[in-house]
Amino acid sequence: MAICYVQLKEMEKARDALLKALNLKPFYSPLMVSLAYLYKELDDLPEAEKYFQAVYEQEFNRFSIAYELYEIYKQTGRINLAASILEKLYFYNKENPTLLLDIARTFYEAGDNIKAINYYSQYLEDFPDSPSEEIYLRRGVCFFREGLTKKARSDFNRSRKKNPHLLRKVFLDELVK
């Protein structure tokens, strides 16, 4: 029934149907996931978070749910919580370079330069064959923000050799902030 309401764009009725079903079968994760996505669609992030969190506590290694929580935490300014979700995911998915980069970018965007530097460095160490020009550049920006100009210059030079136009783009992005 809830699916029909969603297709008809009657989200409140869909929510009510899902809540009734959840009352009949409490803690049933497919229902909680549906409610979480519905609340997210309704821009009710606290309710979406509540249901994503309930599912996450049951199935902490479920990537899509963990990533939804990460997005909500990041969107609501809870950077350390967001990063901790990704760190836990990375613990179970060490072969996934994207997760490591997402952790580094989360700290980069939050201005936590030391943590960003550590994660960018780990990425460069763990995945030496991956494209690295932007990684060196972002890590260089973090070094620069921390006053470590020699290290920043070294990373900028590495990046510039591989992609000379990227340096200008990132510096323009930094100036706009």
Coordinates of C-alpha atoms in Angstrom, one line a residue, residues 9 17 31 36 39 56 66 79 91 113 115 120 126 134 136 149 157 166 171-172:
K9 CA 3.3 11.3 -4.4
A17 CA 0.9 3.0 6.1
L31 CA 10.1 -1.3 7.0
A36 CA 14.0 6.3 6.7
Y39 CA 11.5 10.8 5.9
Y56 CA 22.5 0.5 11.4
A66 CA 25.9 3.4 6.9
I79 CA 31.7 15.8 11.0
F91 CA 37.7 -1.2 8.6
N113 CA 43.8 19.5 8.4
K115 CA 43.3 14.3 10.2
Y120 CA 45.5 11.4 2.4
D126 CA 47.9 2.0 0.5
E134 CA 44.4 15.7 -6.7
Y136 CA 48.8 15.5 -3.4
T149 CA 55.0 25.4 3.5
N157 CA 55.0 20.4 -7.3
L166 CA 44.4 21.4 -11.2
F171 CA 43.4 27.5 -5.2
L172 CA 40.4 29.3 -6.8

